[in-house]
CSV table of C-alpha atoms in Angstrom, one decimal:
chain,number,residue,atom,x,y,z
A,70,UNK,CA,-20.5,-34.6,-132.6
A,71,UNK,CA,-23.5,-32.5,-132.2
A,72,UNK,CA,-23.2,-29.2,-130.3
A,73,UNK,CA,-25.1,-28.7,-127.2
A,74,UNK,CA,-23.3,-25.9,-125.3
A,75,UNK,CA,-22.7,-22.3,-126.2
A,76,UNK,CA,-19.0,-21.8,-126.0
A,77,UNK,CA,-17.2,-18.5,-126.0
A,78,UNK,CA,-17.0,-18.1,-129.8
A,79,UNK,CA,-20.7,-18.5,-130.1
A,80,UNK,CA,-21.7,-15.6,-128.0
A,81,UNK,CA,-19.5,-12.6,-128.7
A,82,UNK,CA,-22.4,-10.3,-128.0
A,83,UNK,CA,-22.6,-11.6,-124.4
A,84,UNK,CA,-19.0,-10.7,-123.6
A,85,UNK,CA,-19.6,-7.3,-125.3
A,86,UNK,CA,-22.4,-6.6,-122.9
A,87,UNK,CA,-20.8,-8.2,-119.9
A,88,UNK,CA,-17.1,-7.4,-120.3
A,89,UNK,CA,-16.3,-8.4,-116.7
A,90,UNK,CA,-17.8,-11.8,-117.0
A,91,UNK,CA,-15.5,-14.7,-116.2
A,92,UNK,CA,-15.2,-17.6,-118.5
A,93,UNK,CA,-13.8,-21.1,-118.1
A,94,UNK,CA,-14.3,-24.3,-120.0
A,95,UNK,CA,-14.4,-27.7,-118.6
A,96,UNK,CA,-15.2,-31.0,-120.4
A,97,UNK,CA,-16.3,-28.9,-123.4
A,98,UNK,CA,-18.9,-27.0,-121.2
A,99,UNK,CA,-18.9,-23.3,-120.5
A,100,UNK,CA,-18.8,-21.7,-117.0
A,101,UNK,CA,-19.9,-18.1,-117.2
A,102,UNK,CA,-19.3,-16.3,-114.0
A,103,UNK,CA,-20.8,-12.9,-113.2
A,104,UNK,CA,-21.3,-10.8,-110.1
A,105,UNK,CA,-24.8,-11.2,-108.6
A,106,UNK,CA,-25.5,-7.5,-109.1
A,107,UNK,CA,-25.7,-8.2,-112.9
A,108,UNK,CA,-28.3,-11.0,-112.5
A,109,UNK,CA,-31.4,-9.0,-113.6
A,110,UNK,CA,-29.6,-7.7,-116.6
A,111,UNK,CA,-28.4,-11.2,-117.4
A,112,UNK,CA,-31.8,-12.8,-117.1
A,113,UNK,CA,-33.2,-10.1,-119.5
A,114,UNK,CA,-30.3,-10.7,-121.9
A,115,UNK,CA,-30.8,-14.5,-122.1
A,116,UNK,CA,-34.5,-14.6,-122.0
A,117,UNK,CA,-34.8,-12.2,-125.0
A,118,UNK,CA,-31.6,-13.2,-126.8
A,119,UNK,CA,-32.1,-12.8,-130.6
A,120,UNK,CA,-30.2,-15.9,-131.7
A,121,UNK,CA,-30.4,-18.2,-128.7
A,122,UNK,CA,-33.5,-17.3,-126.7
A,123,UNK,CA,-33.2,-19.2,-123.4
A,124,UNK,CA,-36.9,-20.1,-123.0
A,125,UNK,CA,-36.3,-22.8,-120.4
A,126,UNK,CA,-34.7,-22.8,-117.0
A,127,UNK,CA,-33.3,-26.3,-116.5
A,128,UNK,CA,-32.0,-26.0,-113.0
A,129,UNK,CA,-30.7,-23.8,-110.2
A,130,UNK,CA,-28.5,-25.3,-107.6
A,131,UNK,CA,-25.9,-24.0,-105.2
A,132,UNK,CA,-22.4,-25.1,-104.0
A,133,UNK,CA,-21.1,-24.5,-100.5
A,134,UNK,CA,-17.3,-23.9,-100.8
A,135,UNK,CA,-16.7,-23.6,-97.0
A,136,UNK,CA,-13.4,-25.5,-96.2
A,137,UNK,CA,-12.7,-26.4,-99.8
A,138,UNK,CA,-9.4,-26.4,-101.6
A,139,UNK,CA,-11.1,-25.5,-104.9
A,140,UNK,CA,-8.8,-23.5,-107.0
A,141,UNK,CA,-11.2,-20.7,-107.7
A,142,UNK,CA,-11.9,-20.2,-103.9
A,143,UNK,CA,-8.4,-20.3,-102.4
A,144,UNK,CA,-9.4,-18.0,-99.5
A,145,UNK,CA,-11.9,-20.4,-98.0
A,146,UNK,CA,-10.3,-22.9,-95.6
A,147,UNK,CA,-13.2,-23.6,-93.2
A,148,UNK,CA,-12.1,-21.0,-90.5
A,149,UNK,CA,-14.7,-19.5,-88.2
A,150,UNK,CA,-14.7,-16.2,-90.1
A,151,UNK,CA,-15.3,-18.0,-93.5
A,152,UNK,CA,-18.8,-18.8,-92.4
A,153,UNK,CA,-19.8,-15.3,-93.5
A,154,UNK,CA,-17.4,-15.0,-96.4
A,155,UNK,CA,-18.9,-13.1,-99.3
A,156,UNK,CA,-17.9,-15.8,-101.8
A,157,UNK,CA,-18.9,-18.8,-99.8
A,158,UNK,CA,-21.8,-20.0,-102.0
A,159,UNK,CA,-22.0,-20.4,-105.7
A,160,UNK,CA,-25.4,-20.3,-107.3
A,161,UNK,CA,-25.4,-22.2,-110.6
A,162,UNK,CA,-28.0,-21.6,-113.3
A,163,UNK,CA,-28.6,-23.8,-116.3
A,164,UNK,CA,-30.5,-22.3,-119.2
A,165,UNK,CA,-31.7,-24.1,-122.3
A,166,UNK,CA,-32.8,-22.8,-125.6
A,167,UNK,CA,-35.5,-25.2,-126.9
A,168,UNK,CA,-35.7,-23.8,-130.4
A,169,UNK,CA,-31.9,-24.0,-131.1
A,170,UNK,CA,-31.0,-26.8,-128.7
A,171,UNK,CA,-28.2,-24.9,-126.9
A,172,UNK,CA,-27.4,-24.7,-123.2
A,173,UNK,CA,-25.5,-22.2,-121.1
A,174,UNK,CA,-24.3,-22.3,-117.5
A,175,UNK,CA,-24.1,-19.2,-115.4
A,176,UNK,CA,-22.5,-19.1,-112.0
A,177,UNK,CA,-22.7,-16.3,-109.4
A,178,UNK,CA,-21.3,-16.0,-105.9
A,179,UNK,CA,-23.1,-14.9,-102.7
A,180,UNK,CA,-22.4,-15.1,-99.0
A,181,UNK,CA,-22.5,-13.1,-95.9
A,182,UNK,CA,-24.6,-13.6,-92.8
A,183,UNK,CA,-27.8,-13.9,-94.9
A,184,UNK,CA,-26.8,-14.8,-98.4
A,185,UNK,CA,-29.3,-13.6,-101.0
A,186,UNK,CA,-29.6,-13.3,-104.8
A,187,UNK,CA,-32.3,-12.1,-107.1
A,188,UNK,CA,-35.1,-14.5,-107.9
A,189,UNK,CA,-35.5,-15.5,-111.5
A,190,UNK,CA,-39.1,-16.2,-111.0
A,191,UNK,CA,-40.2,-13.1,-112.9
A,192,UNK,CA,-38.4,-14.4,-116.0
A,193,UNK,CA,-38.9,-18.2,-115.6
A,194,UNK,CA,-41.9,-19.6,-113.7
A,195,UNK,CA,-40.0,-22.9,-113.3
A,196,UNK,CA,-37.9,-21.1,-110.7
A,197,UNK,CA,-40.7,-21.3,-108.2
A,198,UNK,CA,-39.9,-24.8,-106.8
A,199,UNK,CA,-36.2,-24.8,-107.7
A,200,UNK,CA,-35.5,-21.7,-105.7
A,201,UNK,CA,-37.6,-23.0,-102.8
A,202,UNK,CA,-35.4,-26.1,-102.8
A,203,UNK,CA,-32.2,-24.1,-102.8
A,204,UNK,CA,-33.5,-22.0,-100.0
A,205,UNK,CA,-34.4,-25.2,-98.1
A,206,UNK,CA,-31.1,-26.9,-98.6
A,207,UNK,CA,-28.6,-24.0,-98.5
A,208,UNK,CA,-30.5,-21.1,-96.9
A,209,UNK,CA,-29.9,-18.8,-99.8
A,210,UNK,CA,-32.6,-16.2,-100.0
A,211,UNK,CA,-34.1,-15.3,-103.4
A,212,UNK,CA,-35.4,-11.8,-103.2
A,213,UNK,CA,-38.7,-11.1,-105.0
A,214,UNK,CA,-39.7,-14.8,-104.8
A,215,UNK,CA,-43.5,-15.0,-104.3
A,216,UNK,CA,-43.5,-17.7,-101.6
A,217,UNK,CA,-40.1,-18.7,-100.3
A,218,UNK,CA,-40.6,-21.5,-97.8
A,219,UNK,CA,-39.2,-25.0,-97.3
A,220,UNK,CA,-40.2,-27.6,-99.9
A,221,UNK,CA,-38.3,-30.8,-99.0
A,222,UNK,CA,-37.8,-30.5,-95.2
A,223,UNK,CA,-40.6,-29.9,-92.7
A,224,UNK,CA,-41.3,-26.4,-91.3
A,225,UNK,CA,-40.0,-27.3,-87.8
A,226,UNK,CA,-36.6,-28.2,-89.2
A,227,UNK,CA,-33.8,-25.9,-88.1
A,228,UNK,CA,-30.8,-25.1,-90.3
A,229,UNK,CA,-30.1,-26.0,-93.9
A,230,UNK,CA,-28.8,-29.5,-94.3
A,231,UNK,CA,-26.6,-29.2,-97.4
A,232,UNK,CA,-24.5,-26.5,-95.8
A,233,UNK,CA,-21.0,-27.6,-95.0
A,234,UNK,CA,-21.3,-26.5,-91.4
A,235,UNK,CA,-24.4,-28.6,-90.8
A,236,UNK,CA,-23.4,-31.5,-88.6
A,237,UNK,CA,-22.7,-34.7,-90.6
A,238,UNK,CA,-24.9,-36.9,-88.6
A,239,UNK,CA,-27.0,-34.2,-87.1
A,240,UNK,CA,-30.4,-35.4,-86.1
A,241,UNK,CA,-33.3,-33.3,-85.0
A,242,UNK,CA,-36.2,-34.1,-82.7
A,243,UNK,CA,-39.1,-36.0,-84.3
A,244,UNK,CA,-41.8,-34.1,-85.9
A,245,UNK,CA,-44.8,-33.5,-83.7
A,246,UNK,CA,-48.0,-35.3,-84.6
A,247,UNK,CA,-50.4,-32.9,-86.1
A,248,UNK,CA,-54.1,-32.7,-85.3
A,249,UNK,CA,-56.0,-32.9,-88.7
A,250,UNK,CA,-58.8,-30.8,-87.3
A,251,UNK,CA,-56.5,-27.9,-86.6
A,252,UNK,CA,-54.8,-28.0,-90.0
A,253,UNK,CA,-55.7,-25.4,-92.5
A,254,UNK,CA,-54.6,-26.9,-95.8
B,226,UNK,CA,-73.6,-91.6,-78.1
B,227,UNK,CA,-70.8,-93.6,-76.6
B,228,UNK,CA,-67.7,-91.9,-75.1
B,229,UNK,CA,-65.4,-93.2,-77.8
B,230,UNK,CA,-67.4,-91.5,-80.6
B,231,UNK,CA,-67.2,-88.2,-78.8
B,232,UNK,CA,-63.4,-88.4,-78.5
B,233,UNK,CA,-63.2,-89.1,-82.2
B,234,UNK,CA,-65.2,-86.0,-83.2
B,235,UNK,CA,-64.2,-83.4,-80.6
B,236,UNK,CA,-60.9,-81.6,-80.2
B,237,UNK,CA,-60.1,-79.8,-77.0
B,238,UNK,CA,-57.8,-76.8,-76.9
B,239,UNK,CA,-57.3,-73.6,-75.2
B,240,UNK,CA,-59.1,-70.4,-76.2
B,241,UNK,CA,-55.9,-68.4,-76.8
B,242,UNK,CA,-54.4,-71.1,-78.9
B,243,UNK,CA,-57.5,-71.5,-81.0
B,244,UNK,CA,-58.0,-67.8,-81.7
B,245,UNK,CA,-54.3,-67.4,-82.2
B,246,UNK,CA,-54.4,-70.2,-84.8
B,247,UNK,CA,-57.2,-68.5,-86.6
B,248,UNK,CA,-55.7,-65.0,-86.5
B,249,UNK,CA,-52.3,-66.2,-87.7
B,250,UNK,CA,-53.7,-67.5,-90.9
B,251,UNK,CA,-55.9,-64.5,-91.6
B,252,UNK,CA,-53.4,-61.6,-91.9
B,253,UNK,CA,-54.7,-58.7,-93.9
B,254,UNK,CA,-51.7,-56.5,-94.7
B,255,UNK,CA,-51.4,-52.8,-95.3
B,256,UNK,CA,-48.2,-52.2,-97.2
B,257,UNK,CA,-46.5,-49.0,-96.3
B,258,UNK,CA,-44.1,-49.1,-99.2
B,259,UNK,CA,-41.9,-46.1,-99.4
B,260,UNK,CA,-38.7,-47.2,-101.2
B,261,UNK,CA,-36.9,-49.8,-103.2
B,262,UNK,CA,-37.8,-52.6,-100.8
B,263,UNK,CA,-41.4,-52.2,-102.1
B,264,UNK,CA,-40.2,-53.5,-105.5
B,265,UNK,CA,-38.9,-56.6,-103.8
B,266,UNK,CA,-42.1,-56.9,-101.9
B,267,UNK,CA,-44.1,-56.9,-105.2
B,268,UNK,CA,-42.4,-60.2,-106.2
B,269,UNK,CA,-43.1,-61.6,-102.7
B,270,UNK,CA,-46.8,-60.9,-102.8
B,271,UNK,CA,-47.3,-62.0,-106.4
B,272,UNK,CA,-47.6,-65.5,-107.7
B,273,UNK,CA,-43.9,-66.6,-107.7
B,274,UNK,CA,-43.3,-66.4,-104.0
B,275,UNK,CA,-46.9,-66.2,-103.0
B,276,UNK,CA,-47.7,-64.9,-99.5
B,277,UNK,CA,-51.2,-66.5,-100.0
B,278,UNK,CA,-49.6,-69.8,-98.9
B,279,UNK,CA,-49.3,-68.2,-95.4
B,280,UNK,CA,-52.8,-66.8,-95.3
B,281,UNK,CA,-51.4,-63.3,-95.9
B,282,UNK,CA,-52.6,-62.8,-99.4
B,283,UNK,CA,-54.6,-59.6,-99.5
B,284,UNK,CA,-52.9,-56.2,-99.4
B,285,UNK,CA,-55.6,-53.8,-98.3
B,286,UNK,CA,-55.6,-50.2,-99.4
B,287,UNK,CA,-57.0,-48.8,-96.2
B,288,UNK,CA,-55.4,-49.3,-92.8
B,289,UNK,CA,-58.9,-49.6,-91.3
B,290,UNK,CA,-59.4,-52.9,-93.1
B,291,UNK,CA,-56.0,-54.4,-92.2
B,292,UNK,CA,-54.3,-55.9,-89.1
B,293,UNK,CA,-50.7,-56.3,-90.3
B,294,UNK,CA,-48.6,-53.2,-91.2
B,295,UNK,CA,-45.7,-53.9,-93.4
B,296,UNK,CA,-43.2,-51.0,-93.3
B,297,UNK,CA,-41.3,-51.6,-96.6
B,298,UNK,CA,-38.8,-48.9,-97.0
B,299,UNK,CA,-37.1,-45.8,-95.6
B,300,UNK,CA,-39.0,-43.7,-93.1
B,301,UNK,CA,-38.1,-40.0,-93.2
B,302,UNK,CA,-38.7,-37.5,-90.5
B,303,UNK,CA,-41.3,-35.9,-92.7
B,304,UNK,CA,-43.1,-39.1,-93.1
B,305,UNK,CA,-43.0,-40.3,-89.5
B,306,UNK,CA,-46.3,-38.6,-88.5
B,307,UNK,CA,-48.0,-40.2,-91.5
B,308,UNK,CA,-46.8,-43.6,-90.5
B,309,UNK,CA,-48.0,-43.0,-87.0
B,310,UNK,CA,-51.4,-41.9,-88.2
B,311,UNK,CA,-51.7,-45.0,-90.4
B,312,UNK,CA,-50.9,-47.2,-87.5
B,313,UNK,CA,-53.4,-45.5,-85.2
B,314,UNK,CA,-56.1,-46.0,-87.8
B,315,UNK,CA,-55.7,-49.8,-87.8
B,316,UNK,CA,-58.1,-51.8,-85.7
B,317,UNK,CA,-56.9,-54.1,-82.9
B,318,UNK,CA,-55.3,-56.6,-82.9
B,319,UNK,CA,-52.6,-55.2,-85.1
B,320,UNK,CA,-49.1,-56.3,-85.9
B,321,UNK,CA,-46.2,-54.5,-87.4
B,322,UNK,CA,-43.4,-56.0,-89.6
B,323,UNK,CA,-40.4,-53.8,-90.5
B,324,UNK,CA,-39.0,-55.0,-93.8
B,325,UNK,CA,-35.5,-53.9,-94.9
B,326,UNK,CA,-32.5,-52.3,-93.2
B,327,UNK,CA,-34.0,-48.8,-93.4
B,328,UNK,CA,-37.2,-49.7,-91.6
B,329,UNK,CA,-35.3,-51.7,-89.0
B,330,UNK,CA,-32.5,-49.2,-88.1
B,331,UNK,CA,-32.3,-46.4,-90.7
B,332,UNK,CA,-30.0,-48.5,-92.8
B,333,UNK,CA,-27.0,-46.7,-94.2
B,334,UNK,CA,-28.9,-43.4,-94.0
B,335,UNK,CA,-27.4,-41.8,-90.9
B,336,UNK,CA,-28.3,-38.2,-91.7
B,337,UNK,CA,-30.7,-35.3,-91.1
B,338,UNK,CA,-33.6,-36.8,-93.0
B,339,UNK,CA,-34.1,-40.4,-92.0
B,340,UNK,CA,-35.7,-41.8,-88.8
B,341,UNK,CA,-33.3,-44.3,-87.3
B,342,UNK,CA,-35.7,-47.2,-87.4
B,343,UNK,CA,-39.5,-47.4,-87.6
B,344,UNK,CA,-39.6,-48.5,-83.9
B,345,UNK,CA,-38.9,-44.9,-82.9
B,346,UNK,CA,-42.4,-44.1,-84.2
B,347,UNK,CA,-44.5,-47.2,-83.6
B,348,UNK,CA,-44.0,-50.6,-81.9
B,349,UNK,CA,-42.6,-53.3,-84.2
B,350,UNK,CA,-43.2,-57.0,-83.8
B,351,UNK,CA,-40.9,-58.5,-86.4
B,352,UNK,CA,-37.7,-57.1,-88.0
B,353,UNK,CA,-36.6,-58.4,-91.4
B,354,UNK,CA,-33.1,-57.2,-92.1
B,355,UNK,CA,-31.5,-57.0,-95.6
B,356,UNK,CA,-31.0,-54.4,-98.3
B,357,UNK,CA,-33.3,-55.4,-99.7
B,358,UNK,CA,-34.3,-58.7,-98.0
B,359,UNK,CA,-34.6,-61.8,-100.1
B,360,UNK,CA,-38.2,-62.9,-100.7
B,361,UNK,CA,-37.5,-65.9,-98.5
B,362,UNK,CA,-36.5,-63.6,-95.7
B,363,UNK,CA,-39.8,-61.7,-95.9
B,364,UNK,CA,-41.7,-65.0,-95.9
B,365,UNK,CA,-39.6,-66.1,-92.9
B,366,UNK,CA,-40.6,-62.8,-91.3
B,367,UNK,CA,-44.3,-63.5,-91.9
B,368,UNK,CA,-43.9,-67.0,-90.5
B,369,UNK,CA,-42.1,-65.6,-87.4
B,370,UNK,CA,-45.1,-63.2,-86.9
B,371,UNK,CA,-47.5,-66.1,-87.2
B,372,UNK,CA,-45.5,-68.0,-84.6
B,373,UNK,CA,-45.7,-65.0,-82.4
B,374,UNK,CA,-49.4,-64.6,-82.8
B,375,UNK,CA,-50.0,-68.3,-82.1
B,376,UNK,CA,-48.1,-68.1,-78.9
B,377,UNK,CA,-49.4,-64.9,-77.5
B,378,UNK,CA,-52.4,-64.1,-75.3
B,379,UNK,CA,-55.4,-63.2,-77.4
B,380,UNK,CA,-57.5,-60.3,-76.3
B,381,UNK,CA,-61.1,-60.3,-77.5
């Protein structure tokens, strides 16, 4: 079978540079977990990697682990105080090296009252819309993003619908009709 | 001319009925296709099921040229003002058909994004349920609308 994912044995230089990086393997795919403070260094590392230069950002998404029984987050049980837990959200990056046909998955945690991580827009321009979507759906702020505003929902929408504490059948009042003469764009 | 000849050549009717008859067979539709029901609608409007048989053959691509709005698919909250604007642009008399479960009631989308029925935005004349509706059901909806037009007061 052809290889698509970079497993632990393929990237010893990564674990040399990030000795505290966590690593698990599921379904033959790697999960590299690093603290969010190391993100800038990690983006630099993968963007300019000598053997597998990750020249393509496939996707960024997030996971809300509030009230989950996920083994890696045993402390989150949906209590009131877990809303602002520092490890509530996982932000998941998928990078792809076009020239060598290899992929790597990187996971980092964030949380608190205003969860934020560093934007990868300075490294990959593709992050522009992806990070706007993650901000829209999960309310995770990407610092240094040039224009972080909603992309799927409308501006009047309150809250972030993919968060676990957003009401399941929560509806919001209908959007007001806009006057085309007063619109700018 | 004798009276018999006149009765042979003249039909008497009411104004409302006559105009209603004319209007019901001259429906110009604007298809507001937003989701998978629009795929079903393509087969309805093309030769196999053939809405032309009911005088509703011509999908127009401007709401200003049409008098029958077909809402074919899910209406999201972000889209609701667009639908409202399209409806307002149509000239009177105008009729609205909601096709598919989503346009009728929101369907199985009971969430933050979807309007629970197009009738929360604009008045709807005929509801065609189904997910998606069979072509026969859409044709039945058109015939129900024709029935409604024929039996309603016509404003000139």
